[in-house]
Coordinates of C-alpha atoms in Angstrom, one line a residue:
Chain C
X44 CA 28.7 -89.1 -11.8
X45 CA 28.3 -85.8 -10.1
X46 CA 27.5 -86.4 -6.4
X47 CA 23.8 -86.1 -5.3
X48 CA 23.5 -83.4 -2.6
X49 CA 23.7 -84.5 1.0
X50 CA 20.3 -84.3 2.6
X51 CA 21.0 -86.2 5.8
X52 CA 20.2 -83.0 7.8
X53 CA 16.5 -83.4 6.8
X54 CA 14.3 -85.3 9.2
X55 CA 10.9 -86.9 9.0
X56 CA 9.5 -83.8 10.7
X57 CA 10.7 -81.7 7.8
X58 CA 9.1 -84.1 5.4
X59 CA 5.7 -83.5 7.0
X60 CA 5.8 -80.0 5.5
X61 CA 8.3 -80.2 2.6
X62 CA 8.4 -82.6 -0.3
X63 CA 10.9 -85.3 0.2
X64 CA 13.2 -85.8 -2.8
X65 CA 11.8 -88.7 -4.8
X66 CA 12.1 -90.3 -8.2
X67 CA 11.1 -87.1 -9.9
X68 CA 13.7 -85.1 -8.1
X69 CA 16.4 -87.6 -9.0
X70 CA 15.3 -87.7 -12.6
X71 CA 15.7 -83.9 -12.6
X72 CA 19.2 -84.2 -11.3
X73 CA 20.1 -86.8 -13.9
X74 CA 18.7 -84.7 -16.7
X75 CA 20.7 -81.6 -15.5
X76 CA 23.8 -83.8 -15.3
X77 CA 23.2 -85.0 -18.9
X78 CA 22.9 -81.3 -19.9
X79 CA 26.2 -80.4 -18.1
X80 CA 28.2 -79.4 -21.2
X81 CA 25.4 -77.3 -22.6
X82 CA 24.9 -75.6 -19.2
X83 CA 28.6 -74.9 -19.0
X84 CA 28.5 -73.4 -22.5
X85 CA 25.5 -71.3 -21.5
X86 CA 27.4 -69.8 -18.6
X87 CA 24.3 -68.8 -16.6
X88 CA 24.5 -65.7 -14.5
X89 CA 21.0 -65.9 -13.0
X90 CA 19.2 -69.2 -12.2
X91 CA 15.6 -69.2 -10.8
X92 CA 14.0 -72.3 -9.3
X93 CA 10.3 -72.2 -8.7
X94 CA 8.9 -74.5 -6.0
X95 CA 12.4 -75.5 -4.7
X96 CA 11.1 -77.7 -1.9
X97 CA 14.0 -79.4 -0.3
X98 CA 16.4 -77.4 -2.4
X99 CA 18.1 -80.4 -3.8
X100 CA 17.8 -79.4 -7.5
X101 CA 19.3 -75.9 -7.1
X102 CA 22.0 -77.2 -4.8
X103 CA 22.9 -79.8 -7.4
X104 CA 22.9 -77.4 -10.4
X105 CA 24.9 -74.8 -8.4
X106 CA 27.5 -77.4 -7.7
X107 CA 27.4 -78.7 -11.3
X108 CA 28.3 -75.4 -12.8
X109 CA 32.0 -74.5 -13.2
X110 CA 31.5 -70.9 -12.2
X111 CA 29.4 -68.9 -9.7
X112 CA 25.9 -67.9 -10.6
X113 CA 23.1 -66.1 -8.7
X114 CA 20.5 -68.7 -7.5
X115 CA 17.1 -67.5 -6.4
X116 CA 14.7 -70.2 -5.2
X117 CA 11.0 -69.5 -4.6
X118 CA 8.4 -71.6 -2.8
X119 CA 5.0 -70.8 -1.6
X120 CA 5.8 -72.8 1.6
X121 CA 8.1 -70.9 4.0
X122 CA 9.2 -74.2 5.6
X123 CA 10.5 -75.3 2.1
X124 CA 12.4 -72.0 1.8
X125 CA 14.1 -72.6 5.1
X126 CA 15.0 -76.2 4.1
X127 CA 16.2 -75.0 0.7
X128 CA 18.7 -72.6 2.2
X129 CA 19.9 -75.3 4.7
X130 CA 20.4 -77.9 2.0
X131 CA 22.5 -75.5 -0.1
X132 CA 24.5 -74.5 3.0
X133 CA 25.2 -78.1 4.0
X134 CA 26.5 -78.8 0.6
X135 CA 28.8 -75.7 0.5
X136 CA 26.5 -73.7 -1.8
X137 CA 24.8 -70.3 -1.4
X138 CA 21.3 -69.8 -2.7
X139 CA 18.7 -67.1 -2.0
X140 CA 15.2 -68.1 -1.0
X141 CA 12.0 -66.2 -1.3
X142 CA 8.5 -67.1 -0.1
X143 CA 6.2 -66.2 -2.9
X144 CA 3.7 -67.7 -5.4
X145 CA 5.6 -68.7 -8.6
X146 CA 7.8 -65.6 -9.2
X147 CA 5.6 -62.8 -7.9
X148 CA 7.6 -59.8 -6.8
X149 CA 10.5 -60.6 -9.2
X150 CA 9.1 -58.9 -12.3
X151 CA 9.8 -56.6 -14.0
X152 CA 13.4 -56.6 -12.5
X153 CA 14.2 -60.1 -13.7
X154 CA 12.6 -59.5 -17.1
X155 CA 14.9 -61.1 -19.7
X156 CA 17.6 -61.7 -17.1
X157 CA 17.1 -65.4 -16.2
X158 CA 19.4 -67.9 -17.9
X159 CA 18.0 -71.0 -16.4
X160 CA 14.5 -71.6 -14.9
X161 CA 13.9 -74.8 -13.1
X162 CA 10.4 -76.1 -12.1
X163 CA 9.4 -79.4 -10.7
X164 CA 5.7 -78.5 -10.4
X165 CA 2.8 -80.1 -8.6
X166 CA 1.9 -82.3 -11.6
X167 CA -0.4 -84.9 -10.1
X168 CA -3.9 -85.0 -11.5
X169 CA -6.3 -84.1 -8.7
X170 CA -9.7 -82.4 -8.4
X171 CA -9.3 -78.6 -8.9
X172 CA -10.2 -77.9 -5.3
X173 CA -7.2 -79.8 -4.0
X174 CA -4.8 -77.4 -5.6
X175 CA -3.3 -76.0 -2.5
X176 CA -2.1 -72.6 -1.5
X177 CA 0.7 -73.9 0.7
X178 CA 1.8 -76.8 2.8
X179 CA 2.8 -80.2 1.6
X180 CA -0.3 -80.5 -0.7
X181 CA 1.0 -77.6 -2.8
X182 CA 4.0 -79.7 -3.7
X183 CA 2.0 -82.3 -5.7
X184 CA -1.7 -81.4 -6.3
X185 CA -1.9 -80.2 -9.9
X186 CA -5.7 -80.1 -10.4
X187 CA -7.2 -80.8 -13.8
X188 CA -4.7 -82.8 -16.1
X189 CA -2.2 -81.8 -13.3
X190 CA -1.7 -78.6 -15.2
X191 CA -3.3 -75.9 -13.1
X192 CA -0.2 -74.6 -11.5
X193 CA 2.3 -75.0 -14.4
X194 CA -0.2 -73.4 -16.8
X195 CA -0.1 -70.2 -14.7
X196 CA 3.7 -70.1 -15.0
X197 CA 4.0 -70.8 -18.8
X198 CA 3.0 -67.3 -20.0
X199 CA 5.6 -65.8 -17.7
X200 CA 8.5 -67.9 -19.0
X201 CA 9.1 -65.8 -22.2
X202 CA 9.2 -62.7 -20.0
X203 CA 11.8 -64.2 -17.5
X204 CA 14.2 -65.8 -19.9
X205 CA 17.3 -64.1 -21.3
X206 CA 17.7 -64.5 -25.1
X207 CA 19.8 -67.6 -24.5
X208 CA 17.8 -68.7 -21.5
X209 CA 16.4 -72.3 -21.0
X210 CA 13.5 -73.6 -19.0
X211 CA 13.5 -77.1 -17.5
X212 CA 10.2 -78.7 -16.4
X213 CA 9.2 -82.0 -15.1
X214 CA 5.9 -83.5 -16.2
X215 CA 4.1 -86.8 -16.2
X216 CA 2.4 -88.3 -19.3
X217 CA -1.1 -87.1 -18.1
X218 CA 0.1 -83.4 -18.3
X219 CA 0.1 -83.8 -22.1
X220 CA 3.4 -82.8 -23.5
X221 CA 2.0 -82.3 -27.1
X222 CA -0.3 -79.6 -25.7
X223 CA 2.5 -78.0 -23.7
X224 CA 4.7 -78.0 -26.9
X225 CA 1.9 -76.2 -28.8
X226 CA 1.6 -73.5 -26.1
X227 CA 5.4 -72.9 -26.2
X228 CA 5.4 -72.9 -30.0
X229 CA 3.0 -70.0 -29.9
X230 CA 5.5 -68.2 -27.7
X231 CA 8.2 -68.8 -30.3
X232 CA 9.9 -71.6 -28.2
X233 CA 11.1 -75.1 -29.1
X234 CA 10.6 -78.1 -26.8
X235 CA 12.9 -81.1 -26.3
X236 CA 12.6 -84.1 -24.1
X237 CA 15.8 -84.4 -22.1
X238 CA 15.1 -87.6 -20.2
X239 CA 12.2 -89.9 -19.3
X240 CA 11.7 -92.7 -16.8
X241 CA 8.9 -94.8 -15.5
X242 CA 8.5 -94.7 -11.7
X243 CA 5.6 -96.9 -10.5
X244 CA 2.4 -95.5 -12.1
X245 CA 4.1 -92.3 -13.2
X246 CA 5.8 -91.8 -16.6
X247 CA 8.1 -88.9 -15.9
X248 CA 9.9 -86.6 -18.4
X249 CA 12.2 -83.6 -18.0
X250 CA 11.4 -81.2 -20.8
X251 CA 13.6 -78.3 -22.0
X252 CA 12.3 -75.1 -23.7
X253 CA 14.3 -72.5 -25.5
X254 CA 13.7 -69.7 -28.0
X255 CA 13.6 -70.6 -31.7
X256 CA 16.7 -69.5 -33.6
X257 CA 16.4 -67.3 -36.6
X258 CA 13.0 -65.7 -35.8
X259 CA 12.1 -63.8 -38.9
Chain J
X47 CA 18.5 -61.7 2.0
X48 CA 21.3 -60.3 0.0
X49 CA 21.2 -56.8 -1.4
X50 CA 21.4 -58.5 -4.8
X51 CA 18.0 -60.0 -4.1
X52 CA 16.6 -56.8 -2.7
X53 CA 17.7 -55.1 -6.0
X54 CA 15.3 -57.5 -7.9
X55 CA 12.2 -57.3 -5.6
X56 CA 9.1 -55.1 -6.1
X57 CA 5.8 -54.8 -4.4
X58 CA 3.9 -54.1 -7.7
X59 CA 2.1 -57.4 -6.9
X60 CA -0.2 -55.5 -4.5
X61 CA -3.4 -54.3 -6.1
X62 CA -3.2 -50.6 -7.0
X63 CA 0.6 -50.3 -6.6
X64 CA 2.3 -48.9 -9.7
X65 CA 6.1 -49.5 -9.3
X66 CA 6.6 -50.7 -5.8
X67 CA 10.3 -50.2 -6.3
X68 CA 12.6 -50.0 -4.6
X69 CA 11.4 -51.5 -1.3
X70 CA 12.6 -49.8 1.8
X71 CA 14.5 -52.0 4.2
X72 CA 14.0 -52.0 8.0
X73 CA 16.6 -54.4 9.4
X74 CA 16.9 -55.6 13.0
X75 CA 19.6 -58.1 12.3
X76 CA 22.2 -57.8 9.5
X77 CA 25.0 -60.3 9.2
X78 CA 28.2 -60.3 7.2
X79 CA 29.2 -63.5 5.6
X80 CA 32.2 -64.6 3.6
X81 CA 31.7 -65.4 -0.1
X82 CA 34.5 -66.2 -2.5
X83 CA 35.4 -63.2 -4.6
X84 CA 35.0 -63.8 -8.3
X85 CA 35.6 -60.6 -10.3
X86 CA 34.3 -62.1 -13.5
X87 CA 31.0 -63.0 -11.9
X88 CA 30.6 -59.5 -10.4
X89 CA 31.4 -57.9 -13.7
X90 CA 28.7 -60.0 -15.3
X91 CA 26.2 -59.0 -12.6
X92 CA 26.8 -55.3 -12.6
X93 CA 24.8 -54.5 -15.8
X94 CA 21.8 -56.3 -14.2
X95 CA 21.9 -54.1 -11.1
X96 CA 20.1 -50.9 -10.5
X97 CA 23.1 -49.2 -9.1
X98 CA 21.3 -46.3 -7.4
X99 CA 19.1 -48.7 -5.5
X100 CA 22.0 -50.9 -4.5
X101 CA 23.9 -47.9 -3.2
X102 CA 21.0 -46.5 -1.3
X103 CA 20.2 -49.9 0.2
X104 CA 23.8 -50.4 1.4
X105 CA 23.8 -46.9 2.8
X106 CA 20.5 -47.4 4.7
X107 CA 22.1 -50.4 6.4
X108 CA 25.3 -48.6 7.1
X109 CA 27.3 -50.9 4.9
X110 CA 28.0 -48.7 1.9
X111 CA 31.5 -48.0 3.2
X112 CA 33.1 -46.1 0.4
X113 CA 31.1 -47.6 -2.5
X114 CA 30.8 -44.9 -5.1
X115 CA 27.3 -43.5 -5.7
X116 CA 27.8 -43.5 -9.4
X117 CA 29.0 -46.4 -11.5
X118 CA 32.3 -45.7 -13.2
X119 CA 32.4 -46.6 -16.9
X120 CA 35.7 -48.4 -16.5
X121 CA 34.7 -50.6 -13.6
X122 CA 35.9 -53.9 -15.2
X123 CA 39.5 -53.2 -14.7
X124 CA 39.0 -51.8 -11.2
X125 CA 39.6 -54.7 -8.8
X126 CA 39.1 -52.6 -5.7
X127 CA 35.8 -51.4 -6.9
X128 CA 34.7 -55.0 -7.9
X129 CA 35.7 -56.2 -4.4
X130 CA 33.5 -53.5 -2.8
X131 CA 30.6 -54.3 -5.1
X132 CA 31.1 -58.1 -4.3
X133 CA 30.9 -57.3 -0.6
X134 CA 27.7 -55.2 -0.9
X135 CA 25.9 -57.5 -3.3
X136 CA 26.7 -60.9 -1.7
X137 CA 28.2 -60.6 1.8
X138 CA 25.8 -58.2 3.5
X139 CA 22.7 -60.3 4.5
X140 CA 19.6 -59.1 6.2
X141 CA 18.5 -61.9 8.5
X142 CA 15.6 -60.2 10.3
X143 CA 13.5 -57.2 9.4
X144 CA 10.9 -56.0 6.9
X145 CA 10.8 -54.9 3.3
X146 CA 8.4 -52.0 3.0
X147 CA 6.3 -51.1 0.0
X148 CA 7.2 -47.5 -1.0
X149 CA 3.6 -46.7 -2.0
X150 CA 1.5 -48.4 0.6
X151 CA 3.9 -49.0 3.5
X152 CA 2.8 -52.6 3.5
X153 CA 5.4 -54.7 5.3
X154 CA 6.9 -57.9 4.0
X155 CA 8.7 -59.7 6.8
X156 CA 12.2 -61.1 6.5
X157 CA 12.8 -64.0 8.8
X158 CA 15.9 -66.2 8.9
X159 CA 17.1 -64.3 5.8
X160 CA 14.0 -65.2 3.8
X161 CA 11.6 -62.4 2.6
X162 CA 7.9 -63.4 2.6
X163 CA 6.1 -61.8 -0.3
X164 CA 2.8 -63.6 0.1
X165 CA -0.3 -61.4 0.0
X166 CA -3.7 -61.9 1.3
X167 CA -6.4 -62.5 -1.3
X168 CA -7.9 -59.1 -0.8
X169 CA -4.6 -57.4 -1.5
X170 CA -4.2 -58.9 -5.0

């Protein structure tokens, strides 16, 4: 098993502002580890994590790869960006952090350049008005069907991804994977479920999206 | 913030801004860090770089050294050149300062190496 990043530098004060790695984060790590051979074959040059929180996912992927890649991590919460950089550094990795909403400011330059996009979104079903613009609430409150934040990113994914690029996303059952699959089918993308796990009331899945082959 | 990241950032997210690229850099603290040199990675990254923007950014920080202003077609075999590129792309880090929109002069602060691109509602 590939080692889980060391996060012993993070304190309860950090977790007042930044999402503490939990079952969803660890499922994400397990899914990426399961994808290890495919990720090595992909040889990503540019990886983008949206909503990097503690930074544990990018740090893990960065250490899982057998060669260097450029990691850029965004979060709308500046505290999360600072923690992301620290987590990477503590684990001997080097990632770039950017405070922004989703990937604003990175297009058009990253158009068609990103080989791996990672997103553990705010997926919890909440009233729309709870979808937050920052702070700890932004890490989980997903609004209607838990989809309000991820739905804003979906149309941007085809723009970001390189021809061979892949997008990994965590969802819960309530987010409606059949509906998400239809949205990506319209973009010319296939969806696969990499790994699922029940955690208390949540049924979590890591989904993977990639361009259909032989588009005619 | 590495110059590789600067190379990818635009302020076209501000209402009314057309290109917003490249952002000007005003740095009050620049640090040099050590990153392992991997010529294969640098070779893979060069086609993704806007070379002119990289060169100008490095120059504006006083760290271009003798990085050529034009990209040589046969760079893959030129270890010295790849090393210089590696240094400018990955080892020069702006810790404190501002990124400045070339069209509106709007400043995006860089703090502890992290640029903040968040806008106010009325700017979007």
